[in-house]
Structures are given as structure tokens and as C-alpha cells.
């Protein structure tokens, strides 16, 4: 395989690169959005804690949650505009049919305004974490708990 030599004469080879460089947005990361859409609090928190323990960036996870909320908003909007068939929703939103099928139940559980409220809360968390008002990891965990726990 290909190798290189660093300035300090250390050999840089494929095994070293694989060890030191993480794949960004691993497939496991996307499981967080799926768990959020699935509505299972236990599974959601297990996946979140596993990803954090594996060294996934809380900011990346926040972005993936934002993407999930965007998808939920698109699907909910299509439903609110009388799109009932999965294919029609996919066509109206530009989403792949399997993405619609994974997010449809969650989109039906939430109103469009609830999704907008969650998105606003997540944007505020993003800003607050970047301004040092709250740690991204703690803030995202609290957000996930609040987002998935039914209001009483």
C-alpha cells in the first residue's frame, strides 16, 4: 500500500490513517435521527450516549437532529396539504420514498407548529452552545429528552 514519511521520519501508512482519522457522519450517527423520528426515548438516549462515547461531535449530532426536523417539517407540510400517499409525499417534498416512510409516523404525531417550535429551540441551543451558555452535549441531551417526552 501507499506510505508517506512525516517530517520526524515516522511512517504514515493506511493503518495509521484509519486509526487516527474518523469517518464524519458515520452511519451510526444517522441512527440518532431515526430514533428521534421513531419516538422511543430509551433507544434515542442509548444511541446518543453511544455516539458521544465513540467520540462523535455533539455539534455534528445537533446538525443531524436539525436535518431530521427539516424532514419532519417537509413531510408534515405535505400531509397538511392533503398528500396521503407515500409516493405523492415523496414527489411533493423531493425526498426519497424510504425517507418518507421512516419519518411519516413522527410527522403525523406532531403538528407543523410543534415541529417549528422544536426547530426554533434547536437553533437557540446551537447559538447558546456556540456562545458558551451551555455545553453542546448537555444541551442536546436535554433537548432530546424534552423533544421525545410527551407533554403532561
PDB file of N, CA and C in Angstrom, residues 3-111:
ATOM      1  N   UNK A   3       2.529   4.618   1.296  1.00  0.00           N
ATOM      2  CA  UNK A   3       3.029   5.139   2.563  1.00  0.00           C
ATOM      3  C   UNK A   3       3.644   6.509   2.318  1.00  0.00           C
ATOM      4  N   UNK A   4       3.812   7.236   3.389  1.00  0.00           N
ATOM      5  CA  UNK A   4       4.471   8.536   3.329  1.00  0.00           C
ATOM      6  C   UNK A   4       5.348   8.642   4.563  1.00  0.00           C
ATOM      7  N   UNK A   5       6.211   9.617   4.563  1.00  0.00           N
ATOM      8  CA  UNK A   5       7.098   9.819   5.698  1.00  0.00           C
ATOM      9  C   UNK A   5       6.876  11.240   6.218  1.00  0.00           C
ATOM     10  N   UNK A   6       6.634  11.328   7.520  1.00  0.00           N
ATOM     11  CA  UNK A   6       6.430  12.631   8.152  1.00  0.00           C
ATOM     12  C   UNK A   6       7.772  13.317   8.357  1.00  0.00           C
ATOM     13  N   UNK A   7       7.742  14.581   8.721  1.00  0.00           N
ATOM     14  CA  UNK A   7       8.971  15.346   8.959  1.00  0.00           C
ATOM     15  C   UNK A   7       9.862  14.700  10.014  1.00  0.00           C
ATOM     16  N   UNK A   8       9.220  14.046  10.993  1.00  0.00           N
ATOM     17  CA  UNK A   8      10.014  13.409  12.048  1.00  0.00           C
ATOM     18  C   UNK A   8      10.444  11.994  11.656  1.00  0.00           C
ATOM     19  N   UNK A   9      10.312  11.676  10.379  1.00  0.00           N
ATOM     20  CA  UNK A   9      10.704  10.400   9.792  1.00  0.00           C
ATOM     21  C   UNK A   9       9.794   9.235  10.189  1.00  0.00           C
ATOM     22  N   UNK A  10       8.655   9.522  10.808  1.00  0.00           N
ATOM     23  CA  UNK A  10       7.693   8.471  11.120  1.00  0.00           C
ATOM     24  C   UNK A  10       6.988   8.056   9.832  1.00  0.00           C
ATOM     25  N   UNK A  11       6.678   6.785   9.732  1.00  0.00           N
ATOM     26  CA  UNK A  11       5.996   6.282   8.537  1.00  0.00           C
ATOM     27  C   UNK A  11       4.494   6.450   8.714  1.00  0.00           C
ATOM     28  N   UNK A  12       3.879   7.015   7.699  1.00  0.00           N
ATOM     29  CA  UNK A  12       2.429   7.200   7.681  1.00  0.00           C
ATOM     30  C   UNK A  12       1.880   6.218   6.664  1.00  0.00           C
ATOM     31  N   UNK A  13       1.109   5.242   7.151  1.00  0.00           N
ATOM     32  CA  UNK A  13       0.530   4.247   6.250  1.00  0.00           C
ATOM     33  C   UNK A  13      -0.966   4.141   6.505  1.00  0.00           C
ATOM     34  N   UNK A  14      -1.636   3.323   5.712  1.00  0.00           N
ATOM     35  CA  UNK A  14      -3.095   3.190   5.792  1.00  0.00           C
ATOM     36  C   UNK A  14      -3.578   2.840   7.203  1.00  0.00           C
ATOM     37  N   UNK A  15      -2.991   1.841   7.886  1.00  0.00           N
ATOM     38  CA  UNK A  15      -3.484   1.530   9.237  1.00  0.00           C
ATOM     39  C   UNK A  15      -3.409   2.721  10.199  1.00  0.00           C
ATOM     40  N   UNK A  16      -2.359   3.518  10.084  1.00  0.00           N
ATOM     41  CA  UNK A  16      -2.230   4.685  10.942  1.00  0.00           C
ATOM     42  C   UNK A  16      -3.305   5.722  10.624  1.00  0.00           C
ATOM     43  N   UNK A  17      -3.548   5.945   9.353  1.00  0.00           N
ATOM     44  CA  UNK A  17      -4.576   6.904   8.946  1.00  0.00           C
ATOM     45  C   UNK A  17      -5.951   6.443   9.424  1.00  0.00           C
ATOM     46  N   UNK A  18      -6.256   5.157   9.253  1.00  0.00           N
ATOM     47  CA  UNK A  18      -7.551   4.619   9.691  1.00  0.00           C
ATOM     48  C   UNK A  18      -7.708   4.784  11.197  1.00  0.00           C
ATOM     49  N   UNK A  19      -6.610   4.590  11.934  1.00  0.00           N
ATOM     50  CA  UNK A  19      -6.662   4.716  13.388  1.00  0.00           C
ATOM     51  C   UNK A  19      -6.894   6.159  13.831  1.00  0.00           C
ATOM     52  N   UNK A  20      -6.296   7.097  13.125  1.00  0.00           N
ATOM     53  CA  UNK A  20      -6.324   8.485  13.567  1.00  0.00           C
ATOM     54  C   UNK A  20      -7.438   9.344  12.972  1.00  0.00           C
ATOM     55  N   UNK A  21      -7.989   8.947  11.856  1.00  0.00           N
ATOM     56  CA  UNK A  21      -8.982   9.773  11.173  1.00  0.00           C
ATOM     57  C   UNK A  21     -10.335   9.080  11.228  1.00  0.00           C
ATOM     58  N   UNK A  22     -11.289   9.782  11.807  1.00  0.00           N
ATOM     59  CA  UNK A  22     -12.645   9.234  11.921  1.00  0.00           C
ATOM     60  C   UNK A  22     -13.443   9.566  10.678  1.00  0.00           C
ATOM     61  N   UNK A  23     -14.346   8.664  10.314  1.00  0.00           N
ATOM     62  CA  UNK A  23     -15.315   8.973   9.268  1.00  0.00           C
ATOM     63  C   UNK A  23     -16.282   9.988   9.845  1.00  0.00           C
ATOM     64  N   UNK A  24     -16.553  11.053   9.120  1.00  0.00           N
ATOM     65  CA  UNK A  24     -17.548  12.011   9.595  1.00  0.00           C
ATOM     66  C   UNK A  24     -18.924  11.503   9.217  1.00  0.00           C
ATOM     67  N   UNK A  25     -19.885  11.827  10.042  1.00  0.00           N
ATOM     68  CA  UNK A  25     -21.282  11.439   9.808  1.00  0.00           C
ATOM     69  C   UNK A  25     -21.383   9.952   9.520  1.00  0.00           C
ATOM     70  N   UNK A  26     -20.891   9.158  10.451  1.00  0.00           N
ATOM     71  CA  UNK A  26     -20.966   7.713  10.289  1.00  0.00           C
ATOM     72  C   UNK A  26     -22.417   7.267  10.216  1.00  0.00           C
ATOM     73  N   UNK A  27     -22.615   6.062   9.713  1.00  0.00           N
ATOM     74  CA  UNK A  27     -23.971   5.520   9.593  1.00  0.00           C
ATOM     75  C   UNK A  27     -24.640   5.473  10.954  1.00  0.00           C
ATOM     76  N   UNK A  28     -23.858   5.231  12.023  1.00  0.00           N
ATOM     77  CA  UNK A  28     -24.420   5.194  13.368  1.00  0.00           C
ATOM     78  C   UNK A  28     -25.009   6.548  13.755  1.00  0.00           C
ATOM     79  N   UNK A  29     -24.414   7.618  13.259  1.00  0.00           N
ATOM     80  CA  UNK A  29     -24.914   8.953  13.576  1.00  0.00           C
ATOM     81  C   UNK A  29     -26.325   9.145  13.047  1.00  0.00           C
ATOM     82  N   UNK A  30     -26.586   8.611  11.871  1.00  0.00           N
ATOM     83  CA  UNK A  30     -27.917   8.763  11.287  1.00  0.00           C
ATOM     84  C   UNK A  30     -28.970   7.994  12.074  1.00  0.00           C
ATOM     85  N   UNK A  31     -28.526   7.006  12.854  1.00  0.00           N
ATOM     86  CA  UNK A  31     -29.456   6.263  13.698  1.00  0.00           C
ATOM     87  C   UNK A  31     -30.090   7.177  14.746  1.00  0.00           C
ATOM     88  N   UNK A  32     -29.387   8.247  15.121  1.00  0.00           N
ATOM     89  CA  UNK A  32     -29.942   9.193  16.089  1.00  0.00           C
ATOM     90  C   UNK A  32     -31.199   9.859  15.530  1.00  0.00           C
ATOM     91  N   UNK A  33     -31.137  10.315  14.289  1.00  0.00           N
ATOM     92  CA  UNK A  33     -32.312  10.920  13.657  1.00  0.00           C
ATOM     93  C   UNK A  33     -33.440   9.923  13.499  1.00  0.00           C
ATOM     94  N   UNK A  34     -33.089   8.691  13.140  1.00  0.00           N
ATOM     95  CA  UNK A  34     -34.104   7.646  13.011  1.00  0.00           C
ATOM     96  C   UNK A  34     -34.781   7.370  14.347  1.00  0.00           C
ATOM     97  N   UNK A  35     -33.978   7.346  15.432  1.00  0.00           N
ATOM     98  CA  UNK A  35     -34.541   7.099  16.759  1.00  0.00           C
ATOM     99  C   UNK A  35     -35.435   8.258  17.196  1.00  0.00           C
ATOM    100  N   UNK A  36     -35.038   9.479  16.853  1.00  0.00           N
ATOM    101  CA  UNK A  36     -35.877  10.637  17.170  1.00  0.00           C
ATOM    102  C   UNK A  36     -37.207  10.521  16.438  1.00  0.00           C
ATOM    103  N   UNK A  37     -37.157  10.184  15.166  1.00  0.00           N
ATOM    104  CA  UNK A  37     -38.386  10.021  14.388  1.00  0.00           C
ATOM    105  C   UNK A  37     -39.196   8.833  14.887  1.00  0.00           C
ATOM    106  N   UNK A  38     -38.521   7.812  15.388  1.00  0.00           N
ATOM    107  CA  UNK A  38     -39.204   6.615  15.875  1.00  0.00           C
ATOM    108  C   UNK A  38     -39.933   6.811  17.186  1.00  0.00           C
ATOM    109  N   UNK A  39     -39.557   7.824  17.953  1.00  0.00           N
ATOM    110  CA  UNK A  39     -40.287   8.156  19.173  1.00  0.00           C
ATOM    111  C   UNK A  39     -39.985   7.294  20.384  1.00  0.00           C
ATOM    112  N   UNK A  40     -38.882   6.547  20.379  1.00  0.00           N
ATOM    113  CA  UNK A  40     -38.533   5.687  21.506  1.00  0.00           C
ATOM    114  C   UNK A  40     -37.464   6.381  22.355  1.00  0.00           C
ATOM    115  N   UNK A  41     -37.844   6.921  23.536  1.00  0.00           N
ATOM    116  CA  UNK A  41     -36.892   7.677  24.353  1.00  0.00           C
ATOM    117  C   UNK A  41     -35.676   6.851  24.793  1.00  0.00           C
ATOM    118  N   UNK A  42     -35.909   5.600  25.193  1.00  0.00           N
ATOM    119  CA  UNK A  42     -34.809   4.753  25.656  1.00  0.00           C
ATOM    120  C   UNK A  42     -33.800   4.523  24.544  1.00  0.00           C
ATOM    121  N   UNK A  43     -34.302   4.155  23.365  1.00  0.00           N
ATOM    122  CA  UNK A  43     -33.421   3.919  22.220  1.00  0.00           C
ATOM    123  C   UNK A  43     -32.692   5.206  21.827  1.00  0.00           C
ATOM    124  N   UNK A  44     -33.405   6.318  21.831  1.00  0.00           N
ATOM    125  CA  UNK A  44     -32.812   7.604  21.458  1.00  0.00           C
ATOM    126  C   UNK A  44     -31.635   7.947  22.368  1.00  0.00           C
ATOM    127  N   UNK A  45     -31.829   7.830  23.673  1.00  0.00           N
ATOM    128  CA  UNK A  45     -30.757   8.181  24.609  1.00  0.00           C
ATOM    129  C   UNK A  45     -29.608   7.178  24.557  1.00  0.00           C
ATOM    130  N   UNK A  46     -29.913   5.899  24.342  1.00  0.00           N
ATOM    131  CA  UNK A  46     -28.838   4.907  24.205  1.00  0.00           C
ATOM    132  C   UNK A  46     -27.963   5.232  23.001  1.00  0.00           C
ATOM    133  N   UNK A  47     -28.588   5.535  21.891  1.00  0.00           N
ATOM    134  CA  UNK A  47     -27.830   5.873  20.681  1.00  0.00           C
ATOM    135  C   UNK A  47     -27.028   7.149  20.900  1.00  0.00           C
ATOM    136  N   UNK A  48     -27.647   8.157  21.499  1.00  0.00           N
ATOM    137  CA  UNK A  48     -26.952   9.421  21.770  1.00  0.00           C
ATOM    138  C   UNK A  48     -25.708   9.185  22.623  1.00  0.00           C
ATOM    139  N   UNK A  49     -25.870   8.462  23.735  1.00  0.00           N
ATOM    140  CA  UNK A  49     -24.733   8.221  24.628  1.00  0.00           C
ATOM    141  C   UNK A  49     -23.658   7.369  23.961  1.00  0.00           C
ATOM    142  N   UNK A  50     -24.047   6.411  23.154  1.00  0.00           N
ATOM    143  CA  UNK A  50     -23.072   5.585  22.429  1.00  0.00           C
ATOM    144  C   UNK A  50     -22.271   6.448  21.468  1.00  0.00           C
ATOM    145  N   UNK A  51     -22.948   7.305  20.723  1.00  0.00           N
ATOM    146  CA  UNK A  51     -22.255   8.163  19.759  1.00  0.00           C
ATOM    147  C   UNK A  51     -21.285   9.123  20.455  1.00  0.00           C
ATOM    148  N   UNK A  52     -21.696   9.678  21.567  1.00  0.00           N
ATOM    149  CA  UNK A  52     -20.819  10.575  22.322  1.00  0.00           C
ATOM    150  C   UNK A  52     -19.605   9.792  22.834  1.00  0.00           C
ATOM    151  N   UNK A  53     -19.853   8.595  23.368  1.00  0.00           N
ATOM    152  CA  UNK A  53     -18.758   7.764  23.882  1.00  0.00           C
ATOM    153  C   UNK A  53     -17.775   7.384  22.774  1.00  0.00           C
ATOM    154  N   UNK A  54     -18.283   7.218  21.544  1.00  0.00           N
ATOM    155  CA  UNK A  54     -17.432   6.886  20.408  1.00  0.00           C
ATOM    156  C   UNK A  54     -16.696   8.111  19.855  1.00  0.00           C
ATOM    157  N   UNK A  55     -16.971   9.275  20.436  1.00  0.00           N
ATOM    158  CA  UNK A  55     -16.257  10.477  20.044  1.00  0.00           C
ATOM    159  C   UNK A  55     -16.931  11.315  18.976  1.00  0.00           C
ATOM    160  N   UNK A  56     -18.199  11.043  18.707  1.00  0.00           N
ATOM    161  CA  UNK A  56     -18.919  11.844  17.710  1.00  0.00           C
ATOM    162  C   UNK A  56     -19.101  13.254  18.258  1.00  0.00           C
ATOM    163  N   UNK A  57     -18.976  14.227  17.413  1.00  0.00           N
ATOM    164  CA  UNK A  57     -19.100  15.629  17.805  1.00  0.00           C
ATOM    165  C   UNK A  57     -20.556  15.969  18.144  1.00  0.00           C
ATOM    166  N   UNK A  58     -20.793  16.567  19.317  1.00  0.00           N
ATOM    167  CA  UNK A  58     -22.162  16.997  19.647  1.00  0.00           C
ATOM    168  C   UNK A  58     -22.711  17.977  18.606  1.00  0.00           C
ATOM    169  N   UNK A  59     -21.840  18.819  18.025  1.00  0.00           N
ATOM    170  CA  UNK A  59     -22.294  19.773  17.005  1.00  0.00           C
ATOM    171  C   UNK A  59     -22.754  19.039  15.745  1.00  0.00           C
ATOM    172  N   UNK A  60     -22.067  17.970  15.384  1.00  0.00           N
ATOM    173  CA  UNK A  60     -22.498  17.178  14.232  1.00  0.00           C
ATOM    174  C   UNK A  60     -23.842  16.524  14.521  1.00  0.00           C
ATOM    175  N   UNK A  61     -23.994  15.991  15.726  1.00  0.00           N
ATOM    176  CA  UNK A  61     -25.261  15.360  16.097  1.00  0.00           C
ATOM    177  C   UNK A  61     -26.389  16.387  16.102  1.00  0.00           C
ATOM    178  N   UNK A  62     -26.092  17.588  16.553  1.00  0.00           N
ATOM    179  CA  UNK A  62     -27.087  18.663  16.530  1.00  0.00           C
ATOM    180  C   UNK A  62     -27.520  18.944  15.093  1.00  0.00           C
ATOM    181  N   UNK A  63     -26.567  18.966  14.180  1.00  0.00           N
ATOM    182  CA  UNK A  63     -26.895  19.197  12.767  1.00  0.00           C
ATOM    183  C   UNK A  63     -27.741  18.059  12.203  1.00  0.00           C
ATOM    184  N   UNK A  64     -27.456  16.840  12.616  1.00  0.00           N
ATOM    185  CA  UNK A  64     -28.248  15.706  12.142  1.00  0.00           C
ATOM    186  C   UNK A  64     -29.676  15.760  12.689  1.00  0.00           C
ATOM    187  N   UNK A  65     -29.821  16.197  13.931  1.00  0.00           N
ATOM    188  CA  UNK A  65     -31.168  16.375  14.501  1.00  0.00           C
ATOM    189  C   UNK A  65     -31.903  17.475  13.734  1.00  0.00           C
ATOM    190  N   UNK A  66     -31.206  18.547  13.399  1.00  0.00           N
ATOM    191  CA  UNK A  66     -31.819  19.624  12.614  1.00  0.00           C
ATOM    192  C   UNK A  66     -32.288  19.104  11.264  1.00  0.00           C
ATOM    193  N   UNK A  67     -31.500  18.246  10.650  1.00  0.00           N
ATOM    194  CA  UNK A  67     -31.884  17.650   9.374  1.00  0.00           C
ATOM    195  C   UNK A  67     -33.132  16.783   9.525  1.00  0.00           C
ATOM    196  N   UNK A  68     -33.197  16.045  10.616  1.00  0.00           N
ATOM    197  CA  UNK A  68     -34.388  15.221  10.880  1.00  0.00           C
ATOM    198  C   UNK A  68     -35.621  16.104  11.036  1.00  0.00           C
ATOM    199  N   UNK A  69     -35.475  17.208  11.769  1.00  0.00           N
ATOM    200  CA  UNK A  69     -36.616  18.121  11.946  1.00  0.00           C
ATOM    201  C   UNK A  69     -37.043  18.733  10.622  1.00  0.00           C
ATOM    202  N   UNK A  70     -36.091  19.051   9.772  1.00  0.00           N
ATOM    203  CA  UNK A  70     -36.414  19.586   8.441  1.00  0.00           C
ATOM    204  C   UNK A  70     -37.231  18.565   7.651  1.00  0.00           C
ATOM    205  N   UNK A  71     -36.801  17.311   7.707  1.00  0.00           N
ATOM    206  CA  UNK A  71     -37.527  16.252   7.002  1.00  0.00           C
ATOM    207  C   UNK A  71     -38.930  16.107   7.562  1.00  0.00           C
ATOM    208  N   UNK A  72     -39.053  16.131   8.887  1.00  0.00           N
ATOM    209  CA  UNK A  72     -40.378  16.042   9.507  1.00  0.00           C
ATOM    210  C   UNK A  72     -41.265  17.205   9.070  1.00  0.00           C
ATOM    211  N   UNK A  73     -40.696  18.395   8.979  1.00  0.00           N
ATOM    212  CA  UNK A  73     -41.473  19.568   8.556  1.00  0.00           C
ATOM    213  C   UNK A  73     -41.960  19.396   7.117  1.00  0.00           C
ATOM    214  N   UNK A  74     -41.088  18.905   6.244  1.00  0.00           N
ATOM    215  CA  UNK A  74     -41.485  18.696   4.847  1.00  0.00           C
ATOM    216  C   UNK A  74     -42.616  17.672   4.739  1.00  0.00           C
ATOM    217  N   UNK A  75     -42.472  16.572   5.455  1.00  0.00           N
ATOM    218  CA  UNK A  75     -43.488  15.514   5.400  1.00  0.00           C
ATOM    219  C   UNK A  75     -44.793  16.009   6.008  1.00  0.00           C
ATOM    220  N   UNK A  76     -44.705  16.699   7.147  1.00  0.00           N
ATOM    221  CA  UNK A  76     -45.918  17.223   7.805  1.00  0.00           C
ATOM    222  C   UNK A  76     -46.636  18.225   6.907  1.00  0.00           C
ATOM    223  N   UNK A  77     -45.884  19.092   6.259  1.00  0.00           N
ATOM    224  CA  UNK A  77     -46.480  20.078   5.365  1.00  0.00           C
ATOM    225  C   UNK A  77     -47.208  19.386   4.212  1.00  0.00           C
ATOM    226  N   UNK A  78     -46.596  18.353   3.660  1.00  0.00           N
ATOM    227  CA  UNK A  78     -47.256  17.616   2.567  1.00  0.00           C
ATOM    228  C   UNK A  78     -48.541  16.961   3.060  1.00  0.00           C
ATOM    229  N   UNK A  79     -48.494  16.387   4.262  1.00  0.00           N
ATOM    230  CA  UNK A  79     -49.697  15.771   4.843  1.00  0.00           C
ATOM    231  C   UNK A  79     -50.779  16.819   5.046  1.00  0.00           C
ATOM    232  N   UNK A  80     -50.369  17.984   5.553  1.00  0.00           N
ATOM    233  CA  UNK A  80     -51.333  19.068   5.791  1.00  0.00           C
ATOM    234  C   UNK A  80     -51.946  19.593   4.493  1.00  0.00           C
ATOM    235  N   UNK A  81     -51.260  19.353   3.372  1.00  0.00           N
ATOM    236  CA  UNK A  81     -51.774  19.772   2.072  1.00  0.00           C
ATOM    237  C   UNK A  81     -52.374  18.598   1.303  1.00  0.00           C
ATOM    238  N   UNK A  82     -52.957  17.681   2.066  1.00  0.00           N
ATOM    239  CA  UNK A  82     -53.748  16.554   1.529  1.00  0.00           C
ATOM    240  C   UNK A  82     -52.947  15.533   0.731  1.00  0.00           C
ATOM    241  N   UNK A  83     -51.644  15.480   0.924  1.00  0.00           N
ATOM    242  CA  UNK A  83     -50.859  14.417   0.313  1.00  0.00           C
ATOM    243  C   UNK A  83     -50.949  13.222   1.261  1.00  0.00           C
ATOM    244  N   UNK A  84     -51.534  12.133   0.803  1.00  0.00           N
ATOM    245  CA  UNK A  84     -51.716  10.987   1.691  1.00  0.00           C
ATOM    246  C   UNK A  84     -50.871   9.789   1.287  1.00  0.00           C
ATOM    247  N   UNK A  85     -50.604   9.653   0.031  1.00  0.00           N
ATOM    248  CA  UNK A  85     -49.833   8.528  -0.488  1.00  0.00           C
ATOM    249  C   UNK A  85     -48.338   8.788  -0.304  1.00  0.00           C
ATOM    250  N   UNK A  86     -47.600   7.757   0.074  1.00  0.00           N
ATOM    251  CA  UNK A  86     -46.151   7.903   0.284  1.00  0.00           C
ATOM    252  C   UNK A  86     -45.458   8.435  -0.967  1.00  0.00           C
ATOM    253  N   UNK A  87     -45.843   7.945  -2.114  1.00  0.00           N
ATOM    254  CA  UNK A  87     -45.252   8.412  -3.367  1.00  0.00           C
ATOM    255  C   UNK A  87     -45.566   9.872  -3.634  1.00  0.00           C
ATOM    256  N   UNK A  88     -46.792  10.292  -3.320  1.00  0.00           N
ATOM    257  CA  UNK A  88     -47.178  11.692  -3.519  1.00  0.00           C
ATOM    258  C   UNK A  88     -46.404  12.603  -2.573  1.00  0.00           C
ATOM    259  N   UNK A  89     -46.211  12.144  -1.329  1.00  0.00           N
ATOM    260  CA  UNK A  89     -45.441  12.930  -0.361  1.00  0.00           C
ATOM    261  C   UNK A  89     -43.994  13.041  -0.846  1.00  0.00           C
ATOM    262  N   UNK A  90     -43.431  11.925  -1.300  1.00  0.00           N
ATOM    263  CA  UNK A  90     -42.050  11.933  -1.806  1.00  0.00           C
ATOM    264  C   UNK A  90     -41.918  12.883  -2.986  1.00  0.00           C
ATOM    265  N   UNK A  91     -42.879  12.840  -3.889  1.00  0.00           N
ATOM    266  CA  UNK A  91     -42.847  13.705  -5.058  1.00  0.00           C
ATOM    267  C   UNK A  91     -42.983  15.176  -4.675  1.00  0.00           C
ATOM    268  N   UNK A  92     -43.890  15.462  -3.748  1.00  0.00           N
ATOM    269  CA  UNK A  92     -44.128  16.845  -3.329  1.00  0.00           C
ATOM    270  C   UNK A  92     -42.944  17.431  -2.571  1.00  0.00           C
ATOM    271  N   UNK A  93     -42.205  16.589  -1.827  1.00  0.00           N
ATOM    272  CA  UNK A  93     -41.126  17.087  -0.970  1.00  0.00           C
ATOM    273  C   UNK A  93     -39.737  16.941  -1.581  1.00  0.00           C
ATOM    274  N   UNK A  94     -39.631  16.089  -2.592  1.00  0.00           N
ATOM    275  CA  UNK A  94     -38.311  15.814  -3.162  1.00  0.00           C
ATOM    276  C   UNK A  94     -37.507  14.820  -2.346  1.00  0.00           C
ATOM    277  N   UNK A  95     -38.164  14.204  -1.364  1.00  0.00           N
ATOM    278  CA  UNK A  95     -37.499  13.195  -0.535  1.00  0.00           C
ATOM    279  C   UNK A  95     -37.628  11.820  -1.179  1.00  0.00           C
ATOM    280  N   UNK A  96     -36.723  10.940  -0.848  1.00  0.00           N
ATOM    281  CA  UNK A  96     -36.806   9.551  -1.304  1.00  0.00           C
ATOM    282  C   UNK A  96     -37.962   8.875  -0.570  1.00  0.00           C
ATOM    283  N   UNK A  97     -38.669   7.964  -1.242  1.00  0.00           N
ATOM    284  CA  UNK A  97     -39.802   7.279  -0.579  1.00  0.00           C
ATOM    285  C   UNK A  97     -39.428   6.585   0.730  1.00  0.00           C
ATOM    286  N   UNK A  98     -38.222   5.982   0.819  1.00  0.00           N
ATOM    287  CA  UNK A  98     -37.854   5.318   2.081  1.00  0.00           C
ATOM    288  C   UNK A  98     -37.655   6.334   3.201  1.00  0.00           C
ATOM    289  N   UNK A  99     -37.237   7.544   2.864  1.00  0.00           N
ATOM    290  CA  UNK A  99     -37.084   8.594   3.876  1.00  0.00           C
ATOM    291  C   UNK A  99     -38.465   9.007   4.375  1.00  0.00           C
ATOM    292  N   UNK A 100     -39.405   9.132   3.461  1.00  0.00           N
ATOM    293  CA  UNK A 100     -40.785   9.461   3.841  1.00  0.00           C
ATOM    294  C   UNK A 100     -41.342   8.383   4.760  1.00  0.00           C
ATOM    295  N   UNK A 101     -41.125   7.117   4.402  1.00  0.00           N
ATOM    296  CA  UNK A 101     -41.679   6.032   5.217  1.00  0.00           C
ATOM    297  C   UNK A 101     -41.070   6.019   6.621  1.00  0.00           C
ATOM    298  N   UNK A 102     -39.783   6.362   6.758  1.00  0.00           N
ATOM    299  CA  UNK A 102     -39.145   6.375   8.077  1.00  0.00           C
ATOM    300  C   UNK A 102     -39.639   7.522   8.950  1.00  0.00           C
ATOM    301  N   UNK A 103     -40.069   8.622   8.338  1.00  0.00           N
ATOM    302  CA  UNK A 103     -40.424   9.815   9.099  1.00  0.00           C
ATOM    303  C   UNK A 103     -41.926  10.110   9.164  1.00  0.00           C
ATOM    304  N   UNK A 104     -42.708   9.375   8.422  1.00  0.00           N
ATOM    305  CA  UNK A 104     -44.136   9.687   8.327  1.00  0.00           C
ATOM    306  C   UNK A 104     -44.870   9.588   9.662  1.00  0.00           C
ATOM    307  N   UNK A 105     -44.638   8.510  10.418  1.00  0.00           N
ATOM    308  CA  UNK A 105     -45.352   8.342  11.688  1.00  0.00           C
ATOM    309  C   UNK A 105     -45.040   9.491  12.644  1.00  0.00           C
ATOM    310  N   UNK A 106     -43.774   9.897  12.710  1.00  0.00           N
ATOM    311  CA  UNK A 106     -43.404  11.012  13.587  1.00  0.00           C
ATOM    312  C   UNK A 106     -44.042  12.311  13.099  1.00  0.00           C
ATOM    313  N   UNK A 107     -44.063  12.506  11.783  1.00  0.00           N
ATOM    314  CA  UNK A 107     -44.675  13.715  11.227  1.00  0.00           C
ATOM    315  C   UNK A 107     -46.176  13.753  11.511  1.00  0.00           C
ATOM    316  N   UNK A 108     -46.786  12.584  11.572  1.00  0.00           N
ATOM    317  CA  UNK A 108     -48.224  12.529  11.882  1.00  0.00           C
ATOM    318  C   UNK A 108     -48.485  12.748  13.370  1.00  0.00           C
ATOM    319  N   UNK A 109     -47.518  12.410  14.230  1.00  0.00           N
ATOM    320  CA  UNK A 109     -47.670  12.609  15.681  1.00  0.00           C
ATOM    321  C   UNK A 109     -47.560  14.071  16.071  1.00  0.00           C
ATOM    322  N   UNK A 110     -46.830  14.846  15.284  1.00  0.00           N
ATOM    323  CA  UNK A 110     -46.572  16.246  15.611  1.00  0.00           C
ATOM    324  C   UNK A 110     -47.292  17.169  14.649  1.00  0.00           C
ATOM    325  N   UNK A 111     -47.723  18.303  15.156  1.00  0.00           N
ATOM    326  CA  UNK A 111     -48.281  19.319  14.263  1.00  0.00           C
ATOM    327  C   UNK A 111     -47.123  20.079  13.627  1.00  0.00           C
TER     328      UNK A 111
END
